Tab-separated table of C-alpha atoms in Angstrom:
chain	number	residue	atom	x	y	z
A	1	MET	CA	-6.834	20.037	-5.979
A	2	ALA	CA	-4.235	22.797	-5.419
A	3	SER	CA	-6.647	25.443	-6.710
A	4	GLN	CA	-9.190	24.497	-4.035
A	5	GLN	CA	-6.718	24.204	-1.166
A	6	ARG	CA	-3.970	26.612	-2.351
A	7	ALA	CA	-3.065	28.056	1.126
A	8	GLU	CA	-3.457	24.891	3.117
A	9	ARG	CA	-0.483	22.817	4.247
A	10	ALA	CA	0.064	19.858	1.955
A	11	LEU	CA	3.452	18.381	2.732
A	12	HIS	CA	5.844	18.479	5.714
A	13	GLU	CA	9.280	16.878	5.874
A	14	ALA	CA	10.090	16.202	9.540
A	15	ALA	CA	13.826	15.738	8.945
A	16	THR	CA	14.397	19.184	7.611
A	17	GLY	CA	11.329	21.091	8.847
A	18	ARG	CA	10.445	22.124	5.280
A	19	SER	CA	6.777	22.489	4.422
A	20	TRP	CA	4.775	23.190	1.285
A	21	THR	CA	1.203	24.368	0.766
A	22	PHE	CA	-0.798	22.940	-2.125
A	23	GLY	CA	-0.340	26.212	-3.915
A	24	GLU	CA	3.442	26.010	-3.476
A	25	LEU	CA	3.581	22.427	-4.858
A	26	LEU	CA	1.640	23.632	-7.917
A	27	ALA	CA	3.918	26.546	-8.423
A	28	TRP	CA	6.975	24.309	-8.093
A	29	SER	CA	5.711	21.923	-10.733
A	30	ASP	CA	4.961	24.819	-13.084
A	31	ARG	CA	8.594	25.996	-12.698
A	32	SER	CA	10.218	22.547	-13.017
A	33	SER	CA	12.431	21.699	-15.944
A	34	ALA	CA	11.516	18.930	-18.345
A	35	PRO	CA	13.306	15.641	-17.715
A	36	PRO	CA	15.886	14.689	-20.392
A	37	THR	CA	13.971	11.463	-21.186
A	38	GLY	CA	10.337	10.561	-21.251
A	39	ARG	CA	10.567	8.854	-17.821
A	40	VAL	CA	11.308	9.931	-14.272
A	41	PHE	CA	12.499	7.724	-11.442
A	42	PRO	CA	11.501	9.264	-8.036
A	43	GLN	CA	13.610	7.789	-5.238
A	44	GLY	CA	14.107	8.262	-1.524
A	45	LEU	CA	12.157	8.879	1.631
A	46	GLY	CA	11.837	12.647	1.601
A	47	ALA	CA	9.954	15.428	-0.177
A	48	ASP	CA	12.096	15.264	-3.211
A	49	PHE	CA	10.355	12.014	-4.137
A	50	ILE	CA	7.033	13.932	-4.311
A	51	LEU	CA	8.532	16.755	-6.246
A	52	GLU	CA	9.956	14.393	-8.825
A	53	VAL	CA	6.554	12.774	-9.288
A	54	LEU	CA	5.118	16.235	-9.845
A	55	ARG	CA	7.771	17.080	-12.373
A	56	GLY	CA	7.051	13.898	-14.298
A	57	TRP	CA	3.307	14.632	-14.363
A	58	ARG	CA	3.786	18.318	-15.398
A	59	HIS	CA	5.859	17.303	-18.429
A	60	GLY	CA	3.827	14.225	-19.441
A	61	CYS	CA	6.515	11.628	-18.392
A	62	CYS	CA	6.021	8.116	-17.344
A	63	VAL	CA	6.785	7.748	-13.642
A	64	CYS	CA	8.664	4.703	-12.285
A	65	PRO	CA	9.281	4.844	-8.483
A	66	LEU	CA	12.507	3.250	-7.166
A	67	GLU	CA	13.522	2.105	-3.707
A	68	VAL	CA	16.584	3.711	-2.100
A	69	GLY	CA	19.748	2.476	-3.899
A	70	GLN	CA	17.768	0.754	-6.673
A	71	GLU	CA	19.001	1.198	-10.186
A	72	ALA	CA	16.650	2.351	-12.926
A	73	PRO	CA	15.597	-0.674	-15.013
A	74	ARG	CA	16.806	-0.866	-18.614
A	75	ILE	CA	13.649	-1.439	-20.591
A	76	PRO	CA	12.141	-0.105	-23.828
A	77	PRO	CA	9.724	2.798	-23.694
A	78	PRO	CA	6.298	1.607	-22.379
A	79	PRO	CA	3.312	1.381	-24.693
A	80	PRO	CA	1.496	4.624	-25.596
A	81	GLY	CA	-0.808	5.928	-22.876
A	82	MET	CA	1.094	4.343	-19.970
A	83	VAL	CA	1.817	6.941	-17.254
A	84	HIS	CA	3.075	4.781	-14.433
A	85	LEU	CA	5.356	1.699	-14.060
A	86	LYS	CA	5.490	-0.325	-10.823
A	87	LEU	CA	8.304	-2.856	-10.168
A	88	THR	CA	6.595	-5.955	-8.775
A	89	SER	CA	7.734	-7.422	-5.486
A	90	ALA	CA	8.602	-10.748	-7.180
A	91	SER	CA	6.772	-12.607	-4.427
A	92	THR	CA	5.167	-14.916	-7.051
A	93	GLY	CA	8.015	-15.142	-9.543
A	94	SER	CA	10.687	-12.977	-11.216
A	95	ALA	CA	10.416	-9.219	-10.865
A	96	ARG	CA	8.923	-7.306	-13.797
A	97	MET	CA	7.058	-4.091	-14.277
A	98	VAL	CA	3.299	-3.318	-14.206
A	99	ALA	CA	2.035	-0.579	-16.480
A	100	PHE	CA	-0.885	1.697	-15.790
A	101	GLN	CA	-2.900	4.279	-17.700
A	102	ALA	CA	-3.863	7.411	-15.910
A	103	GLY	CA	-7.427	6.365	-15.103
A	104	GLN	CA	-6.223	2.999	-13.717
A	105	LEU	CA	-3.682	4.688	-11.516
A	106	ALA	CA	-6.151	7.291	-10.219
A	107	ALA	CA	-8.857	4.727	-9.427
A	108	ASP	CA	-6.891	3.105	-6.633
A	109	PRO	CA	-6.520	6.086	-4.356
A	110	ALA	CA	-10.149	6.988	-5.089
A	111	HIS	CA	-11.163	3.547	-3.673
A	112	ILE	CA	-8.743	3.956	-0.740
A	113	VAL	CA	-10.057	7.370	0.248
A	114	ALA	CA	-13.636	6.255	-0.040
A	115	THR	CA	-13.219	2.927	1.689
A	116	MET	CA	-10.876	3.893	4.517
A	117	GLY	CA	-12.376	7.349	5.105
A	118	LEU	CA	-9.124	9.300	4.621
A	119	ARG	CA	-9.603	12.901	5.818
A	120	PRO	CA	-7.702	16.146	5.236
A	121	ASP	CA	-7.804	16.891	8.933
A	122	TRP	CA	-6.133	13.513	9.676
A	123	PRO	CA	-2.895	13.858	7.694
A	124	ASN	CA	-1.033	10.752	6.607
A	125	LEU	CA	2.182	10.026	8.551
A	126	GLY	CA	4.625	8.579	6.083
A	127	ALA	CA	7.009	6.075	7.567
A	128	ILE	CA	6.852	3.387	4.894
A	129	SER	CA	8.414	3.173	1.415
A	130	LEU	CA	6.996	5.762	-0.974
A	131	ALA	CA	8.108	3.744	-3.953
A	132	HIS	CA	6.238	0.534	-2.961
A	133	SER	CA	2.742	0.141	-4.375
A	134	TYR	CA	1.268	0.409	-0.843
A	135	GLY	CA	3.002	3.653	0.062
A	136	PHE	CA	2.502	5.248	-3.335
A	137	SER	CA	-1.260	4.624	-3.368
A	138	ASN	CA	-1.849	5.388	0.377
A	139	LEU	CA	0.497	8.341	0.792
A	140	VAL	CA	1.571	9.950	-2.483
A	141	LEU	CA	-1.615	9.754	-4.559
A	142	PRO	CA	-4.048	10.798	-1.791
A	143	LEU	CA	-1.853	13.839	-1.310
A	144	LEU	CA	-1.696	14.825	-4.987
A	145	LEU	CA	-5.136	13.710	-6.171
A	146	HIS	CA	-7.361	14.121	-3.019
A	147	GLY	CA	-5.786	16.763	-0.865
A	148	ILE	CA	-4.802	14.512	2.011
A	149	PRO	CA	-1.789	16.223	3.622
A	150	LEU	CA	1.375	14.182	4.194
A	151	VAL	CA	3.873	14.380	7.033
A	152	LEU	CA	7.104	12.530	6.131
A	153	ALA	CA	9.099	10.936	8.968
A	154	ALA	CA	12.849	10.763	8.525
A	155	SER	CA	12.717	6.966	8.806
A	156	SER	CA	10.529	4.188	10.234
A	157	LEU	CA	12.483	4.018	13.489
A	158	PRO	CA	10.389	4.633	16.623
A	159	GLU	CA	12.182	7.897	17.528
A	160	ALA	CA	11.789	9.266	14.099
A	161	LEU	CA	8.044	8.443	14.244
A	162	ARG	CA	7.726	10.288	17.582
A	163	ARG	CA	9.469	13.347	16.189
A	164	ALA	CA	7.349	13.445	13.051
A	165	ALA	CA	4.111	13.071	15.039
A	166	ALA	CA	4.925	15.793	17.565
A	167	GLY	CA	2.360	18.560	17.461
A	168	GLU	CA	-0.060	16.620	15.206
A	169	PRO	CA	-3.423	16.297	17.002
A	170	ALA	CA	-4.837	13.695	14.560
A	171	LEU	CA	-3.094	11.343	12.158
A	172	THR	CA	-3.514	8.423	9.783
A	173	LEU	CA	-0.681	5.924	10.087
A	174	PRO	CA	-0.117	3.246	7.483
A	175	GLY	CA	2.470	0.575	8.483
A	176	VAL	CA	3.417	-3.099	8.061
A	177	PRO	CA	3.138	-5.741	10.773
A	178	ALA	CA	6.886	-5.660	11.645
A	179	LEU	CA	6.783	-1.937	12.115
A	180	TRP	CA	3.587	-2.004	14.131
A	181	ARG	CA	5.253	-4.456	16.484
A	182	ALA	CA	8.421	-2.365	16.745
A	183	TRP	CA	6.426	0.813	17.418
A	184	HIS	CA	4.276	-0.863	19.969
A	185	GLU	CA	7.160	-2.432	21.839
A	186	ALA	CA	9.017	0.947	21.879
A	187	ASP	CA	5.928	2.763	23.029
A	188	ALA	CA	6.173	4.917	19.964
A	189	ILE	CA	2.615	4.777	18.515
A	190	PRO	CA	1.569	8.445	18.455
A	191	ALA	CA	-1.346	9.362	20.727
A	192	GLY	CA	-2.953	11.231	17.824
A	193	VAL	CA	-3.409	8.167	15.586
A	194	ARG	CA	-7.081	8.098	14.505
A	195	LEU	CA	-6.690	5.597	11.741
A	196	ALA	CA	-4.161	2.702	11.790
A	197	ILE	CA	-3.589	0.574	8.678
A	198	SER	CA	-1.383	-2.493	8.074
A	199	ALA	CA	-0.522	-4.120	4.784
A	200	GLY	CA	2.402	-5.802	3.022
A	201	ALA	CA	2.204	-9.016	5.064
A	202	PRO	CA	-0.384	-10.867	7.178
A	203	LEU	CA	-1.292	-9.034	10.376
A	204	PRO	CA	-0.973	-11.421	13.391
A	205	LEU	CA	-4.095	-11.544	15.504
A	206	GLU	CA	-1.989	-11.453	18.710
A	207	LEU	CA	-0.469	-8.106	17.572
A	208	GLU	CA	-3.744	-6.682	16.532
A	209	ARG	CA	-5.447	-7.580	19.847
A	210	THR	CA	-2.538	-6.448	22.022
A	211	VAL	CA	-2.327	-3.056	20.456
A	212	PHE	CA	-6.121	-2.658	20.731
A	213	GLN	CA	-6.300	-3.738	24.353
A	214	GLN	CA	-3.274	-1.702	25.549
A	215	ARG	CA	-3.525	1.402	23.373
A	216	GLY	CA	-7.139	1.488	22.158
A	217	VAL	CA	-5.889	1.536	18.564
A	218	LYS	CA	-7.565	-0.710	16.062
A	219	ILE	CA	-5.149	-1.697	13.321
A	220	HIS	CA	-7.090	-2.227	10.093
A	221	ASN	CA	-5.845	-5.097	7.986
A	222	PHE	CA	-5.411	-4.141	4.304
A	223	TYR	CA	-4.790	-6.524	1.319
A	224	GLY	CA	-3.595	-5.476	-2.035
A	225	SER	CA	-1.312	-6.228	-4.939
A	226	SER	CA	1.046	-4.295	-7.272
A	227	GLU	CA	-1.153	-5.304	-10.257
A	228	CYS	CA	-4.253	-3.429	-8.942
A	229	GLY	CA	-3.544	-1.767	-5.621
A	230	GLY	CA	-6.216	-2.172	-2.914
A	231	ILE	CA	-8.306	-5.349	-2.964
A	232	ALA	CA	-9.916	-5.778	0.508
A	233	TYR	CA	-9.948	-3.908	3.772
A	234	ASP	CA	-11.071	-4.685	7.337
A	235	ARG	CA	-13.549	-1.957	8.143
A	236	SER	CA	-14.444	-3.417	11.555
A	237	PRO	CA	-13.847	-1.197	14.671
A	238	GLN	CA	-12.945	-4.339	16.690
A	239	PRO	CA	-10.056	-6.841	16.293
A	240	ARG	CA	-10.712	-9.710	13.933
A	241	SER	CA	-11.475	-13.183	15.272
A	242	ASP	CA	-9.901	-15.092	12.350
A	243	ALA	CA	-6.381	-14.437	11.079
A	244	ARG	CA	-7.394	-15.466	7.546
A	245	SER	CA	-9.848	-12.522	7.274
A	246	VAL	CA	-8.670	-9.549	5.137
A	247	GLY	CA	-12.050	-7.777	5.394
A	248	THR	CA	-14.372	-7.017	2.571
A	249	ALA	CA	-13.903	-5.813	-0.997
A	250	MET	CA	-12.692	-2.203	-1.485
A	251	GLN	CA	-15.306	0.161	-2.817
A	252	GLY	CA	-15.303	-0.027	-6.624
A	253	VAL	CA	-13.640	-3.438	-6.671
A	254	SER	CA	-15.305	-6.696	-7.649
A	255	LEU	CA	-14.026	-10.040	-6.305
A	256	ASP	CA	-14.756	-13.642	-6.992
A	257	VAL	CA	-13.043	-17.075	-6.777
A	258	GLY	CA	-12.210	-18.988	-9.925
A	259	ALA	CA	-12.516	-22.697	-10.519
A	260	ASP	CA	-8.923	-23.194	-9.354
A	261	GLY	CA	-9.786	-21.665	-5.970
A	262	CYS	CA	-7.774	-18.467	-6.622
A	263	LEU	CA	-9.076	-14.973	-6.164
A	264	ARG	CA	-9.885	-12.779	-9.179
A	265	VAL	CA	-9.940	-9.020	-9.003
A	266	ARG	CA	-11.840	-6.790	-11.413
A	267	GLY	CA	-12.193	-3.027	-11.419
A	268	PRO	CA	-11.067	0.255	-12.941
A	269	ASN	CA	-7.887	0.050	-10.765
A	270	VAL	CA	-6.539	-3.066	-12.474
A	271	ALA	CA	-3.373	-2.350	-14.463
A	272	GLU	CA	-3.181	-2.469	-18.266
A	273	THR	CA	-0.404	-4.953	-18.771
A	274	TYR	CA	3.014	-6.295	-17.601
A	275	TRP	CA	6.057	-4.715	-19.239
A	276	PRO	CA	8.112	-5.511	-21.249
A	277	ASP	CA	6.861	-9.078	-21.151
A	278	ALA	CA	3.066	-8.844	-21.380
A	279	ALA	CA	2.370	-12.504	-20.657
A	280	GLY	CA	0.610	-13.153	-17.383
A	281	PRO	CA	-2.640	-13.201	-15.417
A	282	LEU	CA	-3.514	-9.612	-16.131
A	283	GLY	CA	-5.659	-7.895	-18.788
A	284	ASP	CA	-9.086	-6.625	-19.775
A	285	GLY	CA	-9.684	-5.199	-16.265
A	286	CYS	CA	-9.021	-8.499	-14.468
A	287	PHE	CA	-6.201	-9.739	-12.366
A	288	GLN	CA	-5.958	-13.425	-11.607
A	289	THR	CA	-4.082	-13.866	-8.311
A	290	THR	CA	-2.427	-16.961	-7.009
A	291	ASP	CA	-4.012	-16.501	-3.642
A	292	LEU	CA	-6.348	-19.261	-2.529
A	293	ALA	CA	-9.517	-17.681	-1.130
A	294	GLU	CA	-13.042	-18.212	0.091
A	295	PHE	CA	-15.872	-15.945	1.103
A	296	HIS	CA	-17.793	-15.984	4.404
A	297	GLY	CA	-20.656	-13.779	3.502
A	298	ASP	CA	-18.975	-10.716	2.177
A	299	GLU	CA	-15.787	-11.301	4.200
A	300	LEU	CA	-12.771	-12.497	2.235
A	301	HIS	CA	-10.542	-15.165	3.764
A	302	LEU	CA	-7.103	-15.998	2.326
A	303	LEU	CA	-6.082	-19.651	2.588
A	304	GLY	CA	-2.567	-19.434	1.192
A	305	ARG	CA	-0.795	-19.441	-2.150
A	306	ALA	CA	-1.724	-21.993	-4.858
A	307	GLY	CA	1.887	-23.065	-5.346
A	308	ASP	CA	2.557	-23.553	-1.621
A	309	VAL	CA	-0.103	-26.247	-1.021
A	310	ILE	CA	1.275	-29.327	0.872
A	311	HIS	CA	-0.119	-32.757	-0.165
A	312	VAL	CA	-0.693	-34.965	2.862
A	313	ALA	CA	-2.176	-38.440	2.487
A	314	GLY	CA	-4.092	-37.356	-0.645
A	315	ARG	CA	-5.311	-34.115	0.892
A	316	LYS	CA	-4.243	-30.538	0.149
A	317	VAL	CA	-3.250	-28.446	3.183
A	318	ALA	CA	-2.137	-24.752	3.020
A	319	PRO	CA	0.870	-23.911	5.152
A	320	GLU	CA	-1.026	-21.004	6.562
A	321	ALA	CA	-3.612	-23.295	8.041
A	322	ILE	CA	-0.968	-25.180	9.958
A	323	GLU	CA	0.688	-21.904	10.992
A	324	GLN	CA	-2.584	-20.605	12.373
A	325	ALA	CA	-3.137	-23.733	14.429
A	326	LEU	CA	0.404	-23.657	15.839
A	327	ARG	CA	0.083	-19.930	16.832
A	328	HIS	CA	-2.733	-20.794	19.230
A	329	HIS	CA	-0.202	-22.594	21.446
A	330	THR	CA	0.848	-20.376	24.281
A	331	ALA	CA	4.524	-21.231	23.891
A	332	ILE	CA	4.620	-20.137	20.293
A	333	ARG	CA	4.870	-16.427	19.340
A	334	ASP	CA	5.163	-16.980	15.626
A	335	CYS	CA	6.071	-19.645	13.145
A	336	LEU	CA	6.603	-20.384	9.451
A	337	VAL	CA	5.692	-23.679	7.801
A	338	PHE	CA	7.465	-25.036	4.678
A	339	GLY	CA	6.228	-27.839	2.451
């Protein structure tokens, strides 16, 4: 990618004002020293994270991104051919690592760029974690593999977002629901946002509609997992009418629902294995989620987690269904239902 866009801006760090062209990133990686071990652990919110990824790639090391302040895991070397390790969010159990081969890692940003329509003239504005699966696949990999420039904000705070967006006529802004609410309430959503994306948690309909009505910005709901990256995406230009909808399957990804009612994901983006404990619902290009799902035509609706189902008078009710009903009440802004 650098050879095709050598002189074009690739990376800008708002906190320091530093910028790199694609050619400069390539030259830096060529000059970088080999890591002392066969793994690198990029960490932080700034450009050094990107440079450490490049150093790992240049010297054939396995890359394992870490959150700020997170210690490197003590695990044995991954199996041969594994180039990337993700720490899972532990939302469905104890934390462990997910191992990817190069082709599996590269497939996810290819699907994202094709499905979402990421463009070099709409740089990504990075205000989310670069280490998390979402940020790595939507910000880091499109930069390094597809030439989508990246502007790094100093933090996710509204004022930092404003400063990073200053002078940028068109932007793509990935966020999470809590950030979108904070940015909206602080009147900090940049005027240049051409593509707005939300993942990491369910996007409330009320927030999606309010931002659309007041700012003309459609926030696109995005659903994924550490084990495979992007799964489904709301391509619609209008706000959704059903909070359960997460859009349609990502380009290149195949979805179906198993006999247990849970979603299954197949595609070249699915990871190779868990590590160091390989046991789990992952392998042979298929990831078995614990998300209860159903299809309405091509549109995927999530009904809750299999382990969270509440049994009431012989019937199974997902907490999310109760939450959705409660949120329709004018006196309720948000709620959380426990079994």
